[in-house]
Every structure is written in structure tokens, then in C-alpha cells.
XYZ file of C-alpha atoms in Angstrom:
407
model
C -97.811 22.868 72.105
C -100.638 20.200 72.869
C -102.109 21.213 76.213
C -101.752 18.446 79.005
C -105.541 18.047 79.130
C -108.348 19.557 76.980
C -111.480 20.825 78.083
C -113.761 18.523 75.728
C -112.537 15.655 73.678
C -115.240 14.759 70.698
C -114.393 11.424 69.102
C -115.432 8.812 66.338
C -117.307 11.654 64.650
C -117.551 12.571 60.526
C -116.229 15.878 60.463
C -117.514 18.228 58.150
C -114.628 20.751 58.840
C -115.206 22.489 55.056
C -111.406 23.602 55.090
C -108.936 21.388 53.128
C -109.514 19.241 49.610
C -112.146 16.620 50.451
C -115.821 17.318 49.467
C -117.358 18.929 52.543
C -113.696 19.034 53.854
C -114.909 15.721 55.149
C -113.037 13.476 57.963
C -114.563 10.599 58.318
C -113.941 8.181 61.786
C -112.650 12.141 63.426
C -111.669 13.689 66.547
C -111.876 16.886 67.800
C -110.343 18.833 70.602
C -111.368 22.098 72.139
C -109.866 24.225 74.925
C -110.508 27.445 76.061
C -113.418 27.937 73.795
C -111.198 27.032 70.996
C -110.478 24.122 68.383
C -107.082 22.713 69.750
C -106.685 19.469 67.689
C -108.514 18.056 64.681
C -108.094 14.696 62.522
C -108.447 11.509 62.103
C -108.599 9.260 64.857
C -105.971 6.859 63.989
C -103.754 10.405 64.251
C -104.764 11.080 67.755
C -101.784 12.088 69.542
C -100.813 8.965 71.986
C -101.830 9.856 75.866
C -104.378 12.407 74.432
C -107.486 13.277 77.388
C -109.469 15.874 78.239
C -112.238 16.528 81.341
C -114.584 15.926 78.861
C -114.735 12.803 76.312
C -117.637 11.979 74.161
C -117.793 8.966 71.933
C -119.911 10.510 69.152
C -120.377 6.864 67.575
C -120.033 7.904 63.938
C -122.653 10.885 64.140
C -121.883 14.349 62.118
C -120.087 17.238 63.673
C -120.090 20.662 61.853
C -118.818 24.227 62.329
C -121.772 26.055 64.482
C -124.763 27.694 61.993
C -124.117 31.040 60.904
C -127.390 33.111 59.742
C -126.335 36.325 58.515
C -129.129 38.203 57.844
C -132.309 38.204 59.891
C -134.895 41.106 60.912
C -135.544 38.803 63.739
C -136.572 41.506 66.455
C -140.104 43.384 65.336
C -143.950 43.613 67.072
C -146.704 42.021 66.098
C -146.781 40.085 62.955
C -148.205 40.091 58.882
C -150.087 37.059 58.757
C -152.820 39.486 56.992
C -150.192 40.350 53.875
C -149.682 36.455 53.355
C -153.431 36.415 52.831
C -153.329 39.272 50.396
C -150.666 38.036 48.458
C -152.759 34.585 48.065
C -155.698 36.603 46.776
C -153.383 38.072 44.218
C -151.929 41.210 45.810
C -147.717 41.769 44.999
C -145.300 43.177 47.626
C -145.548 46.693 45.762
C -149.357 46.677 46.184
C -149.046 45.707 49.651
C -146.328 48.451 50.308
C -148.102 50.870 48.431
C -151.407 50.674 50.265
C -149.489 51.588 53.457
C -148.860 47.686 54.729
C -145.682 46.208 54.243
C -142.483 47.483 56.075
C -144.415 50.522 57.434
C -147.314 48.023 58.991
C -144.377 46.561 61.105
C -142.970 50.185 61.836
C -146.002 50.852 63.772
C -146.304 48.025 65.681
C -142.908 47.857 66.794
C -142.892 51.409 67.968
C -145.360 50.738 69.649
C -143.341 48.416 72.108
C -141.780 48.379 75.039
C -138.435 47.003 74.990
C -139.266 44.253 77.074
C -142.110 43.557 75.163
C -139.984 43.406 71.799
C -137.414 41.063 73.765
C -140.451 38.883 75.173
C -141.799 38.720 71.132
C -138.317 37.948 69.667
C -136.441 35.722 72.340
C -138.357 32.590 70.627
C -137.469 33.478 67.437
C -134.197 33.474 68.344
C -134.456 30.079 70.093
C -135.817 28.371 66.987
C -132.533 29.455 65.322
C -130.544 27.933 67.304
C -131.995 24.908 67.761
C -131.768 23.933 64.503
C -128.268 24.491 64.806
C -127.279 28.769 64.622
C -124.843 29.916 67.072
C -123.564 33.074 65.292
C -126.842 35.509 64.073
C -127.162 38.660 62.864
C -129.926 40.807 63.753
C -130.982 44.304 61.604
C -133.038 47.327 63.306
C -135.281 49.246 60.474
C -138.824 49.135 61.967
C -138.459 52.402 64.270
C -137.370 54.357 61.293
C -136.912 57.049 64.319
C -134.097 57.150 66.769
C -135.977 55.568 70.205
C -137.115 52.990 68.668
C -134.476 51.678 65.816
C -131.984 52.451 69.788
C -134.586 49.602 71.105
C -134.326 47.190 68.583
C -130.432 47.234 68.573
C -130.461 46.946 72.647
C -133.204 43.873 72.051
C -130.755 42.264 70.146
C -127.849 42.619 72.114
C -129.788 41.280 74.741
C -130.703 38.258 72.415
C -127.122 37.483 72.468
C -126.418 37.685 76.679
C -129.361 35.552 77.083
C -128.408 32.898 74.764
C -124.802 33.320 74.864
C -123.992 33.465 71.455
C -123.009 36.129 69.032
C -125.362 38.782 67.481
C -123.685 40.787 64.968
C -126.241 43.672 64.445
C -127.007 45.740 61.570
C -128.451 49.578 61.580
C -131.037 49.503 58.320
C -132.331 53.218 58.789
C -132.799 53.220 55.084
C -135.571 50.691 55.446
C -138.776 52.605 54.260
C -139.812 56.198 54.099
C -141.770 56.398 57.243
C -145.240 58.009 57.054
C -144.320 61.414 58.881
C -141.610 61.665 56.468
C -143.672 61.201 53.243
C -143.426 64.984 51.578
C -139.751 65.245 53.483
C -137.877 62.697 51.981
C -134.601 64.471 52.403
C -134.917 65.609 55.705
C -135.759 61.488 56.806
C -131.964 60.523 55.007
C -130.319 63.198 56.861
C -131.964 62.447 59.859
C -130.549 58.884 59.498
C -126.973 59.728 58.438
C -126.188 63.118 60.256
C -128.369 61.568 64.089
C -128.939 58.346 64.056
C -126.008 56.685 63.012
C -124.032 58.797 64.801
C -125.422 58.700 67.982
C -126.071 54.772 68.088
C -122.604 53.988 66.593
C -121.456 56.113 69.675
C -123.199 54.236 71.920
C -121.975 50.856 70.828
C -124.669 49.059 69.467
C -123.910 49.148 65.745
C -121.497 46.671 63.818
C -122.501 47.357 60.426
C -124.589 49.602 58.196
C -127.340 48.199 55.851
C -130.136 49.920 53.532
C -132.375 48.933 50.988
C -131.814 50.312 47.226
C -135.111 49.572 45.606
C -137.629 51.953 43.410
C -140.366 51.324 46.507
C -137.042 52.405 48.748
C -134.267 54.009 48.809
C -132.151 55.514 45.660
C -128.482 54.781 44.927
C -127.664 58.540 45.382
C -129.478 58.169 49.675
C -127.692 54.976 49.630
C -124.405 56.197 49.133
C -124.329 59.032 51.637
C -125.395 56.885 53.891
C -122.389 54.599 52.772
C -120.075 57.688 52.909
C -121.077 58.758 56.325
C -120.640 54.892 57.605
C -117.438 55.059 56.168
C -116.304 57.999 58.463
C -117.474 56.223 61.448
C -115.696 53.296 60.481
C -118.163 50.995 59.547
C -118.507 48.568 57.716
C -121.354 48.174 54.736
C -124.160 45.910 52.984
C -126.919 46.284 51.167
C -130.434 44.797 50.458
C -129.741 45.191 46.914
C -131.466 44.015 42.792
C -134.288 42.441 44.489
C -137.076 43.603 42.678
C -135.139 45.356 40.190
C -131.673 46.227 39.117
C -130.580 49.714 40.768
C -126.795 49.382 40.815
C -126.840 48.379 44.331
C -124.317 45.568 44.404
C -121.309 47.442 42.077
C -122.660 50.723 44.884
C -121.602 48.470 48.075
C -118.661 46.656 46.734
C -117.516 50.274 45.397
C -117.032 50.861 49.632
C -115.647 46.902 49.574
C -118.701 46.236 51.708
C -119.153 42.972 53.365
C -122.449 41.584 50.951
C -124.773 42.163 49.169
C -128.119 40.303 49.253
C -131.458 39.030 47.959
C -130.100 39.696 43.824
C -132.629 38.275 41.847
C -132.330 41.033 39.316
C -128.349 40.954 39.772
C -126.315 42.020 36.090
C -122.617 41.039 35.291
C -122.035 44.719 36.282
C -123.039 43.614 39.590
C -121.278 40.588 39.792
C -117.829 41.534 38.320
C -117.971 44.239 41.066
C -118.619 41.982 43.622
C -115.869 39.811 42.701
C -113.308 42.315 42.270
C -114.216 43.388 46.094
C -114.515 40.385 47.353
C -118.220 41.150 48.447
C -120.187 38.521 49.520
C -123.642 37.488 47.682
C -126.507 37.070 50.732
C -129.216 34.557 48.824
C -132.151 34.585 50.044
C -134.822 31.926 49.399
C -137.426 32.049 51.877
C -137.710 35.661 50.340
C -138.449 33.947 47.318
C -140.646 31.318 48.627
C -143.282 33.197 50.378
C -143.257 36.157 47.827
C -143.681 33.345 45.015
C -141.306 35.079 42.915
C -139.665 33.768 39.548
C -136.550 35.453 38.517
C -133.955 33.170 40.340
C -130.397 35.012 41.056
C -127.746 34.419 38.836
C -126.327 31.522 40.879
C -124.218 30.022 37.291
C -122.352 33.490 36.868
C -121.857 34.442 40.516
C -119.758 30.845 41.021
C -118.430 31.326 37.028
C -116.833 34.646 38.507
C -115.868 33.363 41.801
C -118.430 35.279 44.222
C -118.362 33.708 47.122
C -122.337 32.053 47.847
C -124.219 32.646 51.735
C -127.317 31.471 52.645
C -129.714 33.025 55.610
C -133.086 33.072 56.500
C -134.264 37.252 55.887
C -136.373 36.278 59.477
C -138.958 38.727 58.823
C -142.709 39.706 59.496
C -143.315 39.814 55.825
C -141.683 38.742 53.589
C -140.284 35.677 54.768
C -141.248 34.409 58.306
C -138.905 31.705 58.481
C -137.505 30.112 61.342
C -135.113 27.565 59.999
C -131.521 27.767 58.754
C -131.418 24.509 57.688
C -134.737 24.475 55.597
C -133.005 27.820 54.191
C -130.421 25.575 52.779
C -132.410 23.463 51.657
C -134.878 26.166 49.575
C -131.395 27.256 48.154
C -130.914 24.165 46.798
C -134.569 23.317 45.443
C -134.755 26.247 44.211
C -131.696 28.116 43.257
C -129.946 24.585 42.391
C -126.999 25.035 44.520
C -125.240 21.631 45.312
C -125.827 20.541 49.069
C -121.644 21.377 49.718
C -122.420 24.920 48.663
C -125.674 25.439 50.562
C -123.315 24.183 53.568
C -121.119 26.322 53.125
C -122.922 29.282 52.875
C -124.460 28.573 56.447
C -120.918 28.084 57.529
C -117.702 29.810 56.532
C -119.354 32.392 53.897
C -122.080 33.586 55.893
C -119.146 34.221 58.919
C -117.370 35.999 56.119
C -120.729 38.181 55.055
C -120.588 39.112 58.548
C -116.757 40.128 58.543
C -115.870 36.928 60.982
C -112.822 34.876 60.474
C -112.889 33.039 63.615
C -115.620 30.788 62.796
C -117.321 28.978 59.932
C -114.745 25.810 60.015
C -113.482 23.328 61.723
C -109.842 23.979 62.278
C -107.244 24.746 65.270
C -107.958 28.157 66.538
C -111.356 28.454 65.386
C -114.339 29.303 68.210
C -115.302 25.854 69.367
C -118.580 26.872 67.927
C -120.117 23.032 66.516
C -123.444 21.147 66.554
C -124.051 17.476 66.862
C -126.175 16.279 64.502
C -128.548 12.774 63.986
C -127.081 11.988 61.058
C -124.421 10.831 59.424
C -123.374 12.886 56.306
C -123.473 16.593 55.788
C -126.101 16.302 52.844
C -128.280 15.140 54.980
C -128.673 18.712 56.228
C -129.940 19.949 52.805
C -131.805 16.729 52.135
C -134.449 16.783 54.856
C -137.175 19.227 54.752
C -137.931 20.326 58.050
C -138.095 18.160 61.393
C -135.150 18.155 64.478
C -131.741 17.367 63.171
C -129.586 18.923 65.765
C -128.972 16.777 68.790
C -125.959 18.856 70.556
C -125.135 22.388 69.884
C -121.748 23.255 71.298
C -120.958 26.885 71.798
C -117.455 27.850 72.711
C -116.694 24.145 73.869
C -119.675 23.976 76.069
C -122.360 21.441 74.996
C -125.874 22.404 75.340
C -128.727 19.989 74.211
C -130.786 21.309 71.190
């Protein structure tokens, strides 16, 4: 039953609601009702139910509306940053060397143990704020640069804080399997069982996991450590994803959708093994292209047979000292489709409704009646317009559960 009055009533907008037929799942001359943090009416406005008001009404004057951003996988809270790397990989050093030589995920290990937790929330808060004002209101946010219980525990309470402060969600991700950390070197065995039989336990316990990550890679972690850490998620009732065929092709993405985990990501080096697996589960593919971008690789995921075989496409940012220091969801979307050639409805939707579903959300992602009133204005007009700009301030309004505040 149509409430008496809504909370918010947004009207003469384009809709991008990406449910329904219509490219985009585009209403054009919309309205849009929320109450309670919810959608509670959505069409056109010459449908607008007669006598229809709200507290709030906004004449959006023809502008785009769209579902709230969703970046689902970030290592947004670290110490310190690798400015240094991005000057060794101009003057011809890869990711292995830098790895190798002790840099890489280990250089960020150290300084982010070395912070307090307020300094680590001071350092990441801003990150977090560029997100969103380019339009993210859900974000997930990985540990994996403690690689040692007090710290990774830090990192996961950062983010939750993230999420009070802004008042959005923060899914969060525990990626003990990140890198072998240096007191670990000769006791590789002792590190994974460290991780599955103490950590996870004991952080899971005290509420500040929603998923388990880990990253199968020669320079990383083996299928075999992988999938005990997958098993012992499992019994705690987590669910799984994996940073998996990045630099080469270790079996990771049939491994996670083998526990029907919720993605797997980065899969440059991804085989139809891979990606029939990932279909059959229903296992989201996480691209990646500021990865790409800043590590100049060449090998471009199989984009053609991941959308012949019905694997559903997201798009995030990998937020990340290294490897890809990017601060822009949109400009994500954008690399995906420079670079990966997806079309600009695809890019959309994997900010939208498949990254919510990489994240296990349901509730979000569209714009339809019972969804989290979760939107963003936007100065523009039509929804490519998000892929077709590079860079610059595009979000004018972001709206999170209903409640407007200016980007």
C-alpha cells in the first residue's frame, strides 16, 4: 500500500534503474519515491499516482539518477604509501622484481604495522571520501598488510570505523593469505596455520569479518594453502573470494567457485576451465583495470568468453599502495571500457548490481521498490556519460538511505 506521504520525492529525472528491458533499464522523464531508507515507488512521471507528496520534493530537471556506486574490492586502509615502486617500474622493474627484492606487499606490511589505529583511520578516511564522492556508497575494504593478528584486528576495526563515520556500508574482507611475511620466510606452514587455525577464528569471533579472501599466485599463495583456508572459512560460515590468474593461471577461479564463492578477481590469465566453473557457480568475475593500468600489463581478461558463458562482469578500483592507487570508481569504469572493451551498459553495471552481487548484497545495485534508497545525482544527462568522461566531478547529490548529502 502507497504510504500517505514519502520521505523524499525525486522527480523529472532519467532513471538508470538497470532492472527491466530498456538499455540501462532506462526511464526517461522518471520519478522516484523513497521511505524509510527504501525505494517505495518508481516510473514514469505521467504514472505518478494522483495526490502523490512527500516531506521532501526535488525537481531534478531532467538530470541522471542511478543506483548508489558499489566498489567491491579495495585495500583502501594501509600506512604510508609506494610512490618509490611506481618509479621502479618506470625504470623497467616488474611487480615480481619489486616483490622479490623485499618491496611490494611486504613494504606496505611494515608500514602499516607500524601504525596506530588512529593513525591508519587518519591515513585512510580520505581515501574513503574520494570514493564516495564520485559516487560509492557501498565499499568493501580487505585487511592483509599486518599479516599478524594485532595488526590485520586493526585494519578490520579501521574499516568498520570508515563505515560509522561516513554512514555507509563497508563490507570487509580478511586476506591473511596476502604475502609470506618476512618472519615467516623458512616457516611457511606454520604462517597458513597461523592464519586459518588463530586468526580467522578469533576475528570472525569478534565480528569484524564478512568474507574470506587470499591470493593464489606463484609469488603467493598455492592452491593447496588456499583451499584450507577455504575449508576452514567454510566451517565458520563464511563466505569466499579470491585474488585469482593474475599473473598466471593457478586454478584459482574453478578453486573458489568449487566453495560457490562470491568472485573471483583480477583474471588476466583466466582459462575456459576457469570460466565454465565460474558460471556453473554463479561466481562473480572482479575486473580490475587500474591493476592493469599502473602495472602496464598486456594480457587483457577474457572479457568475449566470460559474457559468451554468461559470467556475470564487476568492476572496482583494487585501491591499493601498489599496484593500483586509484581513487575513482567512475574512471574504473571507464579503464574497463578503454581497455577491456566492455560497452558503457556493462561497465555500469558492474559498479552497480554485479559488484552488490560480488559482495553477496541483494538489496542494492538497482533502482526498484524495496531496494536501499542508496542513489547519486549526477550532472549529466545519460548514463554513458559516466564511462565517457575521464576524470573531473560528475556527482552532484549522493543520496544514502533517502538522505541527500552534497558530493
Amino acid at each position: 500500500m502507497m504510504p500517505t506521504r514519502w520521505d523524499l520525492l525525486l522527480t523529472h529525472a532519467n532513471l538508470a534503474s538497470f532492472a527491466g528491458d530498456m538499455p540501462f533499464g532506462l526511464i526517461e522523464d522518471g520519478a522516484l519515491a523513497c521511505a524509510d531508507g527504501r525505494i517505495a515507488w518508481i516510473g514514469p512521471m505521467r504514472e505518478l499516482p494522483p495526490g502523490a507528496s512527500a516531506t521532501h520534493v526535488e525537481d531534478l530537471g531532467g538530470a541522471l539518477l542511478t543506483p548508489g556506486l558499489v566498489d567491491c574490492h579495495t585495500h583502501l586502509v594501509f600506512g604510508g604509501n609506494r610512490a618509490n615502486e611506481f618509479d621502479m617500474r618506470l625504470n623497467g622493474a616488474s611487480y615480481e622484481d619489486i616483490a622479490r627484492a623485499g618491496g611490494g606487499i611486504v613494504s606496505s606490511v611494515r608500514a602499516t604495522r607500524a601504525a596506530s589505529e588512529d593513525e591508519l583511520f587518519a591515513q585512510s578516511l580520505p581515501r574513503a571520501r574520494a570514493l564516495l564522492a564520485d559516487g560509492v556508497t557501498t565499499l568493501e575494504i580487505k585487511s592483509g598488510y599486518g599479516l599478524e593478528t594485532e595488526t590485520e584486528r586493526r585494519m578490520l576495526r579501521v574499516a568498520r570505523r570508515i563505515g560509522s563515520e561516513l554512514g555507509i556500508t563497508v563490507r570487509t574482507s580478511f586476506l591473511g593469505l596476502h604475502a609470506l611475511p618476512p618472519e615467516y620466510k623458512e616457516r611457511r606452514d606454520d604462517y597458513v596455520t597461523l592464519v586459518c587455525d588463530t586468526m580467522l577464528p578469533e576475528l570472525a569471533a569478534e565480528g569484524l569479518i564478512d568474507a574470506v579472501d587470499a591470493f593464489c599466485e606463484k609469488i603467493a599463495f598455492t592452491p593447496a594453502e588456499t583451499r584450507r583456508l577455504f575449508e576452514r572459512a567454510t566451517q565458520l560460515g563464511l563466505p569466499v573470494k579470491l585474488h585469482a590468474e593474475q599473473l598466471s593461471d593457478q586454478g584459482g577461479a574453478a578453486l573458489v567457485a568449487s566453495f560457490h564463492g562470491l568472485s573471483a578477481d583480477h583474471l588476466e590469465h583466466l582459462g575456459d576451465t576457469g570460466i565454465a566453473a565460474m558460471a556453473e557457480a554463479g561466481t562473480v568475475a572482479v575486473l580490475l583495470p587500474g591493476a592493469f593500468y599502473a602495472l602496464r600489463e598486456t594480457r587483457l581478461p577474457p572479457v568475449a568468453a566470460l559474457r559468451e558463458h554468461g559470467v556475470p562482469m564487476a568492476v572496482a578500483t583494487d585501491c591499493n599502495p601498489g599496484t593500483s592507487p586509484l581513487l575513482s570508481l567512475r574512471l574504473a569504469a571507464n579503464m574497463a571500457c578503454t581497455l577491456f572493451r566492455l560497452t558503457p551498459e556493462e561497465a555500469l553495471r558492474a559498479i552497480t548490481v554485479d559488484a552488490a552481487r560480488a559482495l553477496g548484497l541483494d538489496d542494492r545495485g538497482t533502482l526498484a521498490v524495496g531496494q536501499r534508497a542508496d542513489l547519486v545525482r549526477w550532472n549529466a544527462k545519460h548514463p554513458a556519460e559516466l564511462c565517457y568522461w575521464i576524470g573531473g566531478s560528475l556527482a552532484r547529490t549522493i543520496y544514502r538511505g533517502g538522505c541527500a548529502i552534497p558530493a
